[in-house]
């Protein structure tokens, strides 16, 4: 079983490195390195990344807890949500629950993370691995980080998606750049993955290069 999960991990790393979303190899390798038994994914979308995160963690731990935060069907209740958060169209909570149920202990939290995360962290449960990839507005990413930083230990690893390299300055509105640059170097160590992926963003009408950044508490 573990050998199958390990082979899947190797296959995925190679697939991403040879494809157009190379940064996901960094994400999966980071899970492999961290060996988490608890995972938070902010922005579940279609649940495919959740499967990869959980299966990589299960190489080392039979029992993995996965907490997935998303608007799910609420995404479609707000007009222009896609423009506000530059995200993707998610599946419903029920759909994702059915997709992930057999893999691990799954808990899906529906709603805007500006509300759901502050509520979640009241449990004061430390989480080993966190992937921040929900709403892409600076406000939302900052709010997500403000909550997440309270439930990480020195063993935890946080991965931010959406660190942008772009010509046009949209960094005050979108992406994690401002959040990363504002981190105290005394309190956190951050590392940008050397390989980025280039996309044409049809909402902003610009070409952008996207990186992932890992953050660890010192
Ligand atoms: C880029 S997708 C996530 C992709 C996924 N992590 C993956 O790797 O396949 C962003 C997701 O964040 C969700 N989202 C956007 N803004 C949000 C918010 N303010 N609160 C909660 N979820 C949000 C969207 O519904 C969408 O499913």
Short mmCIF file of C-alpha atoms and ligand atoms in Angstrom, two decimals:
data_model
loop_
_atom_site.label_atom_id
_atom_site.label_comp_id
_atom_site.label_asym_id
_atom_site.label_seq_id
_atom_site.Cartn_x
_atom_site.Cartn_y
_atom_site.Cartn_z
CA UNK A 1 0.00 0.00 0.00
CA UNK A 2 2.66 2.49 1.08
CA UNK A 3 4.79 1.52 -1.90
CA UNK A 4 1.85 2.31 -4.24
CA UNK A 5 1.43 5.71 -2.58
CA UNK A 6 5.16 6.33 -2.90
CA UNK A 7 5.10 5.39 -6.62
CA UNK A 8 2.12 7.71 -7.13
CA UNK A 9 4.10 10.49 -5.43
CA UNK A 10 7.10 9.93 -7.74
CA UNK A 11 4.82 9.81 -10.79
CA UNK A 12 3.15 13.10 -9.77
CA UNK A 13 6.48 14.85 -9.15
CA UNK A 14 7.70 13.85 -12.62
CA UNK A 15 4.35 14.74 -14.24
CA UNK A 16 4.39 18.23 -12.74
CA UNK A 17 8.05 18.86 -13.49
CA UNK A 18 7.46 17.96 -17.14
CA UNK A 19 4.18 19.89 -17.39
CA UNK A 20 3.10 23.53 -17.23
CA UNK A 21 2.32 23.61 -13.48
CA UNK A 22 5.78 22.76 -12.18
CA UNK A 23 5.24 24.45 -8.83
CA UNK A 24 2.96 21.61 -7.70
CA UNK A 25 6.01 19.35 -7.56
CA UNK A 26 7.31 21.71 -4.84
CA UNK A 27 3.99 21.45 -3.00
CA UNK A 28 4.00 17.64 -2.99
CA UNK A 29 7.68 17.45 -2.16
CA UNK A 30 7.00 19.77 0.80
CA UNK A 31 4.31 17.38 2.07
CA UNK A 32 6.75 14.49 1.64
CA UNK A 33 9.37 16.34 3.68
CA UNK A 34 6.97 17.45 6.43
CA UNK A 35 5.23 14.03 6.88
CA UNK A 36 2.09 15.70 8.24
CA UNK A 37 -0.71 13.94 10.05
CA UNK A 38 -2.95 17.02 9.79
CA UNK A 39 -3.48 19.15 6.68
CA UNK A 40 -5.42 22.33 5.96
CA UNK A 41 -6.16 23.28 2.39
CA UNK A 42 -7.62 26.75 1.94
CA UNK A 43 -9.37 26.59 -1.43
CA UNK A 44 -10.48 23.03 -2.22
CA UNK A 45 -11.83 23.72 -5.74
CA UNK A 46 -12.38 20.25 -7.32
CA UNK A 47 -10.71 18.17 -4.60
CA UNK A 48 -7.98 16.74 -6.86
CA UNK A 49 -5.17 18.50 -4.98
CA UNK A 50 -6.64 17.25 -1.71
CA UNK A 51 -6.25 13.68 -2.98
CA UNK A 52 -2.59 14.32 -3.82
CA UNK A 53 -1.87 16.01 -0.48
CA UNK A 54 -3.56 13.27 1.54
CA UNK A 55 -2.04 10.38 -0.41
CA UNK A 56 1.46 11.86 -0.05
CA UNK A 57 0.95 12.31 3.71
CA UNK A 58 -0.32 8.73 3.95
CA UNK A 59 3.05 7.38 2.80
CA UNK A 60 4.07 8.07 6.42
CA UNK A 61 0.83 8.18 8.44
CA UNK A 62 -2.14 5.85 8.14
CA UNK A 63 -4.42 8.32 9.91
CA UNK A 64 -4.47 11.72 8.24
CA UNK A 65 -6.83 14.56 9.11
CA UNK A 66 -7.75 16.88 6.27
CA UNK A 67 -9.53 20.22 6.78
CA UNK A 68 -10.77 21.79 3.56
CA UNK A 69 -11.99 25.40 3.49
CA UNK A 70 -13.94 26.74 0.56
CA UNK A 71 -17.01 28.70 -0.35
CA UNK A 72 -18.22 25.59 -2.24
CA UNK A 73 -21.75 26.36 -3.54
CA UNK A 74 -21.74 29.78 -1.79
CA UNK A 75 -19.22 30.86 -4.44
CA UNK A 76 -22.09 31.19 -6.94
CA UNK A 77 -24.22 33.37 -4.63
CA UNK A 78 -21.98 36.44 -4.96
CA UNK A 79 -21.80 38.28 -8.26
CA UNK A 80 -18.28 38.93 -9.58
CA UNK A 81 -16.67 36.61 -7.02
CA UNK A 82 -14.26 35.34 -9.65
CA UNK A 83 -13.00 38.87 -10.34
CA UNK A 84 -12.79 39.71 -6.63
CA UNK A 85 -10.77 36.63 -5.68
CA UNK A 86 -9.26 35.56 -9.04
CA UNK A 87 -10.04 31.97 -8.11
CA UNK A 88 -11.68 28.99 -9.82
CA UNK A 89 -15.25 27.61 -9.88
CA UNK A 90 -15.56 25.08 -7.03
CA UNK A 91 -17.57 21.87 -6.75
CA UNK A 92 -20.26 21.52 -4.08
CA UNK A 93 -19.39 20.47 -0.53
CA UNK A 94 -21.36 17.21 -0.92
CA UNK A 95 -19.53 16.36 -4.12
CA UNK A 96 -16.14 16.90 -2.47
CA UNK A 97 -17.17 14.97 0.65
CA UNK A 98 -18.09 11.95 -1.53
CA UNK A 99 -14.82 12.27 -3.43
CA UNK A 100 -12.57 12.39 -0.35
CA UNK A 101 -14.47 10.39 2.28
CA UNK A 102 -12.63 7.10 1.87
CA UNK A 103 -9.15 8.65 1.93
CA UNK A 104 -8.87 10.17 5.39
CA UNK A 105 -10.72 11.88 8.22
CA UNK A 106 -12.25 14.73 6.23
CA UNK A 107 -13.77 17.93 7.57
CA UNK A 108 -15.04 20.49 5.07
CA UNK A 109 -15.78 24.03 6.23
CA UNK A 110 -18.04 26.02 3.95
CA UNK A 111 -18.03 29.81 3.77
CA UNK A 112 -15.78 32.82 3.43
CA UNK A 113 -12.48 32.07 5.20
CA UNK A 114 -12.57 35.58 6.70
CA UNK A 115 -15.30 34.09 8.91
CA UNK A 116 -14.69 30.33 8.95
CA UNK A 117 -10.96 30.40 9.81
CA UNK A 118 -11.16 32.72 12.86
CA UNK A 119 -13.91 30.42 14.16
CA UNK A 120 -11.89 27.26 13.44
CA UNK A 121 -8.74 28.45 15.22
CA UNK A 122 -10.65 28.87 18.49
CA UNK A 123 -10.15 25.09 18.89
CA UNK A 124 -6.43 25.92 19.27
CA UNK A 125 -5.49 22.77 17.39
CA UNK A 126 -1.99 22.91 15.86
CA UNK A 127 -1.85 21.78 12.23
CA UNK A 128 1.23 20.30 10.52
CA UNK A 129 0.76 21.35 6.91
CA UNK A 130 -1.22 24.27 5.49
CA UNK A 131 -1.74 25.15 1.84
CA UNK A 132 -3.08 28.70 1.37
CA UNK A 133 -4.77 28.84 -2.04
CA UNK A 134 -8.27 30.25 -1.49
CA UNK A 135 -9.29 33.79 -2.37
CA UNK A 136 -6.43 35.60 -4.12
CA UNK A 137 -7.18 39.15 -3.05
CA UNK A 138 -4.52 40.59 -0.72
CA UNK A 139 -7.22 41.16 1.94
CA UNK A 140 -8.28 37.53 1.95
CA UNK A 141 -4.71 36.14 1.93
CA UNK A 142 -3.73 38.47 4.79
CA UNK A 143 -6.79 37.45 6.76
CA UNK A 144 -6.08 33.74 6.10
CA UNK A 145 -2.48 34.14 7.27
CA UNK A 146 -3.54 36.11 10.39
CA UNK A 147 -5.60 33.09 11.43
CA UNK A 148 -3.20 30.35 10.31
CA UNK A 149 -0.17 31.83 12.10
CA UNK A 150 -1.97 31.17 15.38
CA UNK A 151 -2.26 27.42 14.81
CA UNK A 152 1.23 26.54 13.57
CA UNK A 153 4.12 25.16 15.56
CA UNK A 154 7.82 25.07 14.72
CA UNK A 155 7.20 21.70 13.04
CA UNK A 156 4.47 23.05 10.75
CA UNK A 157 4.98 24.15 7.17
CA UNK A 158 2.80 26.70 5.39
CA UNK A 159 2.79 26.92 1.60
CA UNK A 160 1.40 30.01 -0.07
CA UNK A 161 0.42 29.80 -3.73
CA UNK A 162 0.21 32.93 -5.88
CA UNK A 163 3.42 34.79 -5.39
CA UNK A 164 3.46 36.83 -8.60
CA UNK A 165 6.12 38.19 -10.86
CA UNK A 166 4.38 40.59 -13.18
CA UNK A 167 5.10 43.73 -15.12
CA UNK A 168 1.86 45.54 -14.34
CA UNK A 169 1.53 46.41 -10.66
CA UNK A 170 -1.45 44.53 -9.29
CA UNK A 171 0.34 43.42 -6.15
CA UNK A 172 -1.63 45.77 -3.91
CA UNK A 173 -4.78 43.95 -4.96
CA UNK A 174 -3.87 40.32 -5.64
CA UNK A 175 -1.37 37.66 -4.63
CA UNK A 176 0.62 36.85 -1.48
CA UNK A 177 3.65 39.09 -2.22
CA UNK A 178 2.67 41.78 0.29
CA UNK A 179 1.96 39.24 3.00
CA UNK A 180 5.31 37.49 2.47
CA UNK A 181 7.35 40.69 2.40
CA UNK A 182 5.71 41.88 5.62
CA UNK A 183 6.79 38.75 7.57
CA UNK A 184 9.30 39.34 10.34
CA UNK A 185 12.63 37.70 9.44
CA UNK A 186 13.17 37.04 13.14
CA UNK A 187 9.94 35.10 13.50
CA UNK A 188 9.59 33.30 10.15
CA UNK A 189 11.76 31.77 7.46
CA UNK A 190 10.31 32.02 3.96
CA UNK A 191 11.58 30.36 0.80
CA UNK A 192 10.36 30.91 -2.76
CA UNK A 193 10.42 27.87 -5.03
CA UNK A 194 12.96 28.51 -7.77
CA UNK A 195 10.64 27.38 -10.56
CA UNK A 196 7.57 29.45 -11.45
CA UNK A 197 4.77 28.85 -13.95
CA UNK A 198 3.78 31.40 -16.59
CA UNK A 199 0.09 31.99 -17.34
CA UNK A 200 -2.05 34.41 -19.23
CA UNK A 201 -4.63 35.74 -16.77
CA UNK A 202 -7.78 36.36 -18.77
CA UNK A 203 -9.47 38.36 -16.00
CA UNK A 204 -6.61 40.81 -15.59
CA UNK A 205 -5.59 40.53 -19.23
CA UNK A 206 -1.92 40.10 -18.32
CA UNK A 207 0.80 37.49 -18.44
CA UNK A 208 1.99 36.51 -14.99
CA UNK A 209 4.53 34.15 -13.49
CA UNK A 210 3.32 32.35 -10.36
CA UNK A 211 5.49 30.87 -7.62
CA UNK A 212 4.85 29.06 -4.37
CA UNK A 213 6.48 30.19 -1.13
CA UNK A 214 7.04 28.08 1.98
CA UNK A 215 6.92 29.68 5.44
CA UNK A 216 8.19 28.18 8.68
CA UNK A 217 8.08 29.52 12.22
CA UNK A 218 11.53 30.03 13.74
C1 LIG B 1 -7.44 28.37 -6.97
S1 LIG B 1 -8.79 27.51 -6.32
C2 LIG B 1 -8.07 26.32 -5.28
C3 LIG B 1 -7.29 25.31 -6.04
C4 LIG B 1 -6.86 24.09 -5.24
N1 LIG B 1 -6.16 24.43 -4.04
C5 LIG B 1 -5.98 23.24 -6.13
O1 LIG B 1 -4.75 23.25 -5.96
O2 LIG B 1 -6.52 22.60 -7.04
C6 LIG B 1 -9.43 28.66 -5.19
C7 LIG B 1 -10.63 28.17 -4.39
O3 LIG B 1 -10.81 29.11 -3.33
C8 LIG B 1 -12.20 29.30 -3.10
N2 LIG B 1 -12.35 30.66 -2.54
C9 LIG B 1 -12.18 31.86 -3.16
N3 LIG B 1 -12.36 32.87 -2.31
C10 LIG B 1 -12.66 32.31 -1.11
C11 LIG B 1 -12.98 32.84 0.18
N4 LIG B 1 -12.98 34.15 0.40
N5 LIG B 1 -13.27 31.97 1.18
C12 LIG B 1 -13.24 30.62 0.97
N6 LIG B 1 -12.93 30.06 -0.23
C13 LIG B 1 -12.66 30.90 -1.25
C14 LIG B 1 -12.86 29.13 -4.46
O4 LIG B 1 -14.18 28.69 -4.30
C15 LIG B 1 -11.94 28.09 -5.15
O5 LIG B 1 -12.48 26.80 -5.04
#
